[in-house]
CSV table of C-alpha atoms in Angstrom, one decimal:
chain,number,residue,atom,x,y,z
R,1,UNK,CA,108.9,110.8,104.2
R,2,UNK,CA,112.0,112.0,105.4
R,3,UNK,CA,113.0,108.9,107.3
R,4,UNK,CA,112.5,106.6,104.4
R,5,UNK,CA,114.6,108.7,102.8
R,6,UNK,CA,117.4,108.9,105.3
R,7,UNK,CA,117.0,105.5,105.9
R,8,UNK,CA,117.6,104.7,102.0
R,9,UNK,CA,120.6,106.8,101.8
R,10,UNK,CA,121.9,105.1,104.7
R,11,UNK,CA,121.4,101.7,103.3
R,12,UNK,CA,123.1,102.6,100.0
R,13,UNK,CA,126.1,104.0,102.1
R,14,UNK,CA,126.3,101.0,104.3
R,15,UNK,CA,126.7,98.6,101.1
R,16,UNK,CA,129.7,100.8,99.6
R,17,UNK,CA,130.2,99.9,95.6
R,18,UNK,CA,127.6,97.4,95.8
R,19,UNK,CA,125.0,99.5,95.9
R,20,UNK,CA,126.0,101.5,92.8
R,21,UNK,CA,125.8,98.8,90.6
R,22,UNK,CA,122.3,98.7,89.2
R,23,UNK,CA,120.7,95.5,89.7
R,24,UNK,CA,118.4,93.6,86.4
R,25,UNK,CA,115.2,92.6,87.7
R,26,UNK,CA,115.6,88.7,87.6
R,27,UNK,CA,118.7,89.8,89.6
R,28,UNK,CA,116.3,91.6,92.3
R,29,UNK,CA,113.9,88.6,92.1
R,30,UNK,CA,115.9,86.0,92.7
R,31,UNK,CA,117.3,87.8,95.7
R,32,UNK,CA,115.0,86.3,98.4
R,33,UNK,CA,116.8,87.4,101.4
R,34,UNK,CA,117.4,90.9,99.6
R,35,UNK,CA,121.1,90.9,100.6
R,36,UNK,CA,122.4,92.1,97.7
R,37,UNK,CA,124.2,88.9,96.7
R,38,UNK,CA,122.8,85.8,95.1
R,39,UNK,CA,123.5,82.3,96.8
R,40,UNK,CA,123.6,79.4,94.6
R,41,UNK,CA,120.7,78.3,96.6
R,42,UNK,CA,118.6,81.7,95.3
R,43,UNK,CA,120.1,81.6,91.8
R,44,UNK,CA,117.7,79.6,89.6
R,45,UNK,CA,120.2,79.2,86.8
R,46,UNK,CA,122.3,76.7,85.9
R,47,UNK,CA,125.7,75.4,87.9
R,48,UNK,CA,127.5,76.7,84.5
R,49,UNK,CA,125.8,80.3,84.5
R,50,UNK,CA,126.2,80.8,88.1
R,51,UNK,CA,130.1,80.0,87.6
R,52,UNK,CA,129.8,83.0,84.8
R,53,UNK,CA,128.5,85.8,87.4
R,54,UNK,CA,130.5,84.4,90.3
R,55,UNK,CA,133.5,86.1,89.0
R,56,UNK,CA,135.6,86.0,92.5
R,57,UNK,CA,134.3,82.0,93.2
R,58,UNK,CA,133.3,83.1,96.8
R,59,UNK,CA,129.8,81.3,96.0
R,60,UNK,CA,127.9,84.2,95.9
R,61,UNK,CA,126.9,86.6,93.0
R,62,UNK,CA,127.1,90.1,94.1
R,63,UNK,CA,125.0,93.1,92.0
R,64,UNK,CA,128.5,94.4,91.2
R,65,UNK,CA,129.5,90.9,89.3
R,66,UNK,CA,126.3,91.1,87.7
R,67,UNK,CA,127.2,94.7,86.3
R,68,UNK,CA,131.0,93.8,85.7
R,69,UNK,CA,129.9,90.7,83.2
R,70,UNK,CA,127.1,92.7,81.6
R,71,UNK,CA,129.8,95.9,80.8
R,72,UNK,CA,131.9,92.6,79.3
R,73,UNK,CA,129.8,90.9,77.2
């Protein structure tokens, strides 16, 4: 319906740059609270893997950080 579409567009707009990053399936699957970030608790990899993705060191892995890591490799 149009209401759902309008809500989806508004949600994307609210997330700004992060919404432009295409999250891989593994990221979406781990993001249990659906906030667009993975906390250390949500992330199912090793601490070393977490640190690799947490490029800004804020303790969260954002979709944008995942996209940047993927484009770097």
